[in-house]
Short mmCIF file of C-alpha atoms in Angstrom, two decimals:
data_model
loop_
_atom_site.label_atom_id
_atom_site.label_comp_id
_atom_site.label_asym_id
_atom_site.label_seq_id
_atom_site.Cartn_x
_atom_site.Cartn_y
_atom_site.Cartn_z
CA LEU L 25 7.81 16.57 20.13
CA CYS L 26 5.23 16.77 17.36
CA PRO L 27 5.40 20.51 16.66
CA ARG L 28 9.15 20.61 17.11
CA SER L 29 9.57 18.07 14.29
CA ARG L 30 7.26 20.07 12.04
CA THR L 31 8.99 23.34 12.98
CA ALA L 32 12.26 21.85 11.70
CA PHE L 33 10.46 20.71 8.55
CA PHE L 34 8.90 24.07 7.78
CA THR L 35 11.93 26.17 8.63
CA GLY L 36 14.80 23.95 7.67
CA ARG L 37 16.35 24.59 11.10
CA HIS L 38 17.74 21.97 13.53
CA SER L 39 15.88 22.07 16.82
CA GLY L 40 19.11 22.84 18.62
CA HIS L 41 19.12 26.18 16.82
CA PHE L 42 15.47 27.14 17.53
CA ALA L 43 16.26 29.55 20.37
CA ARG L 44 18.82 31.41 18.33
CA ALA L 45 16.22 31.90 15.57
CA GLY L 46 13.48 32.96 18.01
CA LEU L 47 11.52 29.72 17.62
CA ASN L 48 9.87 27.97 20.54
CA GLY L 49 9.13 24.71 18.70
CA GLN L 50 5.39 25.04 19.45
CA SER L 51 3.95 27.68 17.14
CA ILE L 52 4.90 30.09 14.35
CA SER L 53 2.72 33.06 13.61
CA PRO L 54 2.81 35.21 10.41
CA GLY L 55 3.99 38.18 12.45
CA GLN L 56 7.27 36.50 13.43
CA GLY L 57 8.64 36.93 9.96
CA VAL L 58 9.81 33.34 9.76
CA MET L 59 10.27 32.14 6.19
CA THR L 60 8.51 28.72 5.66
CA LEU L 61 9.05 25.99 3.15
CA ALA L 62 5.59 26.76 1.68
CA GLU L 63 6.55 30.39 1.16
CA VAL L 64 9.78 29.44 -0.62
CA LEU L 65 7.99 27.09 -2.95
CA LYS L 66 5.08 29.47 -3.59
CA GLY L 67 7.64 32.15 -4.51
CA ALA L 68 9.15 29.69 -6.95
CA GLY L 69 5.78 29.29 -8.69
CA TYR L 70 4.33 26.28 -6.93
CA ALA L 71 0.63 25.78 -6.06
CA THR L 72 0.55 24.99 -2.36
CA GLY L 73 -2.03 23.16 -0.28
CA ALA L 74 -2.10 22.07 3.40
CA PHE L 75 -4.49 19.49 4.75
CA GLY L 76 -4.68 18.09 8.24
CA LYS L 77 -2.62 19.04 11.27
CA SER L 78 -0.96 22.41 10.58
CA ALA L 79 0.88 23.18 13.82
CA PRO L 80 3.27 24.95 14.25
CA LEU L 81 1.74 27.21 11.61
CA THR L 82 -1.04 29.31 13.11
CA SER L 83 -2.37 30.72 9.83
CA PRO L 84 -1.35 28.52 6.88
CA LEU L 85 -2.82 30.86 4.27
CA ASP L 86 -0.67 33.70 5.55
CA GLN L 87 2.40 31.44 5.68
CA GLY L 88 2.73 30.19 2.10
CA PHE L 89 -0.30 28.04 1.41
CA ASP L 90 -3.03 28.71 -1.19
CA GLU L 91 -5.53 26.39 0.41
CA PHE L 92 -6.02 24.89 3.89
CA ILE L 93 -8.49 22.50 5.50
CA GLY L 94 -7.50 20.84 8.78
CA GLN L 95 -6.88 21.58 12.43
CA VAL L 96 -4.64 24.44 13.56
CA ASP L 97 -4.75 23.77 17.32
CA GLN L 98 -2.23 21.15 18.34
CA ALA L 99 -4.44 19.75 21.16
CA LEU L 100 -7.74 19.75 19.23
CA CYS L 101 -6.12 17.51 16.58
CA HIS L 102 -6.69 14.70 19.09
CA ASN L 103 -10.42 15.06 18.50
CA MET L 104 -10.90 12.76 15.52
CA TYR L 105 -14.68 13.00 15.27
CA PRO L 106 -15.20 16.71 16.03
CA LYS L 107 -18.25 18.76 15.17
CA ALA L 108 -16.10 21.19 13.13
CA ILE L 109 -12.51 21.66 11.93
CA ASP L 110 -10.71 24.69 10.38
CA SER L 111 -10.51 26.05 6.90
CA SER L 112 -8.99 29.12 5.26
CA ARG L 113 -8.20 31.74 7.87
CA SER L 114 -10.84 30.70 10.41
CA GLN L 115 -11.07 28.02 13.05
CA LEU L 116 -13.99 25.64 13.71
CA ASN L 117 -15.79 26.94 10.60
CA TYR L 118 -15.79 23.74 8.51
CA ASP L 119 -18.81 21.83 9.74
CA LEU L 120 -18.74 18.09 9.98
CA ALA L 121 -22.50 17.34 9.96
CA GLY L 122 -22.13 13.67 10.84
CA ASN L 123 -20.59 14.42 14.18
CA HIS L 124 -23.23 16.43 15.84
CA GLY L 125 -24.83 13.45 17.52
CA THR L 126 -23.48 11.17 20.21
CA ARG L 127 -20.07 9.77 19.41
CA SER L 128 -18.24 6.90 20.95
CA ARG L 129 -16.01 4.00 19.89
CA SER L 130 -18.95 1.64 19.57
CA ALA L 131 -21.22 4.06 17.71
CA CYS L 132 -18.60 5.21 15.22
CA MET L 133 -17.47 1.64 14.46
CA ALA L 134 -21.02 0.28 14.18
CA HIS L 135 -22.05 2.79 11.57
CA PRO L 136 -18.88 4.49 10.22
CA GLU L 137 -20.80 5.86 7.20
CA ARG L 138 -22.81 8.17 9.54
CA PHE L 139 -19.82 9.96 10.96
CA ASN L 140 -16.96 12.15 9.68
CA TYR L 141 -13.56 10.82 10.62
CA THR L 142 -10.93 13.50 10.31
CA THR L 143 -8.44 11.17 8.52
CA ASP L 144 -11.05 10.65 5.79
CA VAL L 145 -11.87 14.39 5.63
CA PHE L 146 -8.24 15.43 5.31
CA HIS L 147 -7.53 12.82 2.68
CA ALA L 148 -10.64 13.57 0.61
CA SER L 149 -9.94 17.27 0.62
CA ALA L 150 -6.30 16.76 -0.28
CA MET L 151 -7.13 14.35 -3.15
CA SER L 152 -9.70 16.77 -4.53
CA TRP L 153 -7.10 19.54 -4.54
CA LEU L 154 -4.55 17.20 -6.08
CA GLU L 155 -6.92 16.31 -8.95
CA THR L 156 -7.28 20.03 -9.66
CA VAL L 157 -3.64 21.11 -9.51
CA ALA L 158 -2.47 18.07 -11.48
CA ARG L 159 -4.24 19.64 -14.53
CA ASP L 160 -2.30 22.88 -14.09
CA THR L 161 1.07 23.62 -15.65
CA ARG L 162 2.48 24.75 -12.37
CA PRO L 163 4.38 22.39 -10.01
CA PHE L 164 2.63 21.73 -6.70
CA PHE L 165 3.45 21.20 -3.01
CA LEU L 166 0.86 19.11 -1.21
CA TYR L 167 1.36 18.92 2.56
CA LEU L 168 -0.96 16.18 3.98
CA SER L 169 -0.53 15.77 7.69
CA PHE L 170 -2.65 13.04 9.33
CA THR L 171 -2.94 12.95 13.13
CA VAL L 172 -3.12 9.17 13.32
CA PRO L 173 -1.69 6.95 14.64
CA HIS L 174 -1.41 9.38 17.52
CA ALA L 175 -3.76 8.75 20.44
CA GLY L 176 -7.07 10.59 20.25
CA GLY L 177 -10.73 10.60 21.28
CA TRP L 178 -14.26 11.43 20.41
CA GLY L 179 -14.35 14.89 22.09
CA ASP L 180 -14.92 18.45 21.02
CA ALA L 181 -13.30 21.84 21.52
CA PRO L 182 -12.27 23.17 23.95
CA LEU L 183 -11.73 19.63 25.28
CA SER L 184 -9.28 17.16 23.67
CA PRO L 185 -9.51 13.81 25.47
CA GLU L 186 -7.24 10.91 24.50
CA HIS L 187 -9.23 7.76 25.12
CA GLY L 188 -7.58 5.49 22.60
CA ASN L 189 -6.96 5.25 18.85
CA PRO L 190 -10.16 6.17 17.09
CA VAL L 191 -10.64 4.35 13.78
CA PRO L 192 -13.77 3.50 11.78
CA THR L 193 -13.02 -0.23 11.66
CA ASP L 194 -10.65 -2.76 13.12
CA LEU L 195 -10.17 -4.38 9.75
CA GLN L 196 -8.43 -7.78 9.85
CA TYR L 197 -7.58 -7.33 13.51
CA ALA L 198 -11.21 -7.36 14.74
CA THR L 199 -11.05 -11.04 15.79
CA GLU L 200 -7.68 -10.87 17.50
CA ALA L 201 -7.59 -11.70 21.26
CA TRP L 202 -6.10 -8.25 22.02
CA PRO L 203 -7.31 -5.32 24.16
CA ASP L 204 -9.51 -3.00 22.09
CA VAL L 205 -6.98 -0.20 22.10
CA GLU L 206 -4.37 -2.56 20.62
CA LYS L 207 -6.70 -3.73 17.89
CA ASP L 208 -7.53 -0.07 17.17
CA HIS L 209 -3.89 0.93 17.04
CA ALA L 210 -2.97 -1.84 14.60
CA ALA L 211 -6.05 -0.95 12.47
CA VAL L 212 -5.30 2.76 12.35
CA ILE L 213 -1.81 2.14 11.01
CA THR L 214 -3.22 -0.16 8.29
CA TYR L 215 -5.93 2.45 7.64
CA LEU L 216 -3.24 5.10 7.19
CA ASP L 217 -1.38 2.80 4.82
CA GLY L 218 -4.47 2.57 2.72
CA LYS L 219 -4.66 6.41 2.39
CA VAL L 220 -1.04 6.61 1.34
CA GLY L 221 -1.60 3.83 -1.15
CA ASP L 222 -4.61 5.67 -2.52
CA MET L 223 -2.54 8.79 -3.04
CA LEU L 224 0.19 6.93 -4.87
CA HIS L 225 -2.39 5.31 -7.07
CA ARG L 226 -3.94 8.66 -7.93
CA LEU L 227 -0.53 10.00 -8.90
CA GLN L 228 -0.15 7.05 -11.30
CA THR L 229 -3.66 7.50 -12.68
CA LEU L 230 -3.04 11.20 -13.24
CA GLY L 231 0.16 10.32 -15.10
CA ILE L 232 2.43 12.44 -12.84
CA ASP L 233 3.94 9.83 -10.57
CA TYR L 234 7.20 9.82 -12.54
CA LYS L 235 7.82 13.50 -11.89
CA THR L 236 6.44 13.72 -8.31
CA LEU L 237 8.60 13.39 -5.22
CA VAL L 238 6.71 11.77 -2.32
CA VAL L 239 8.21 12.10 1.21
CA PHE L 240 6.62 10.08 4.02
CA ALA L 241 7.74 10.91 7.53
CA SER L 242 6.60 10.67 11.16
CA ASP L 243 6.78 13.59 13.60
CA ASN L 244 6.62 11.41 16.67
CA GLY L 245 7.68 8.08 18.19
CA PRO L 246 6.26 5.38 20.51
CA HIS L 247 4.04 6.62 23.28
CA HIS L 248 1.85 5.40 26.16
CA GLU L 249 -1.03 7.80 25.57
CA GLY L 250 -4.62 6.66 25.18
CA GLY L 251 -3.88 3.35 26.87
CA HIS L 252 -1.63 1.93 24.07
#
């Protein structure tokens, strides 16, 4: 379901027409000759940046984006404290130094400052790029795709376990009499809200909120993965 939704977003095609267009709803490679939204906007003079989960695009920089930091592999996106993620045209080449030790729910929540949570990495990279392009005269297209609140785990490539909803802190839900996975799920949604709020605040601070269109959408629905 996830890549099918994003295939529709990037190509402008209804999923019922994928087969006619030669799309499988899972991946799109540069060699397929499929025009993407990013390519259209880049051709119109936009600066383009992709951060986070890039599937179905297998090579964002060859499919309309100027910059990319995230995770190309659909399954590996479930690893939310991996040792490395992807950047530019390579995979697993962006080292996350904080994640080379033992990782677990208890360890990552006890000392979140010691680890690199992918949601934080995606957001920080995207906001740094935003700060730069906002000073340019060109319009920009920022694609920021968080994996959360999808189920995930503390694994590494080639594995992609789904043990729950990894999040650095349970926030205001920590004292609730709920199973851990339910506290984590509630917290990760609030954590995501905070990232979106930060982006909107930055747009205001940069003085470009009045001329920036923000679209927030989900690529998935309710699930029973990870114990939730």
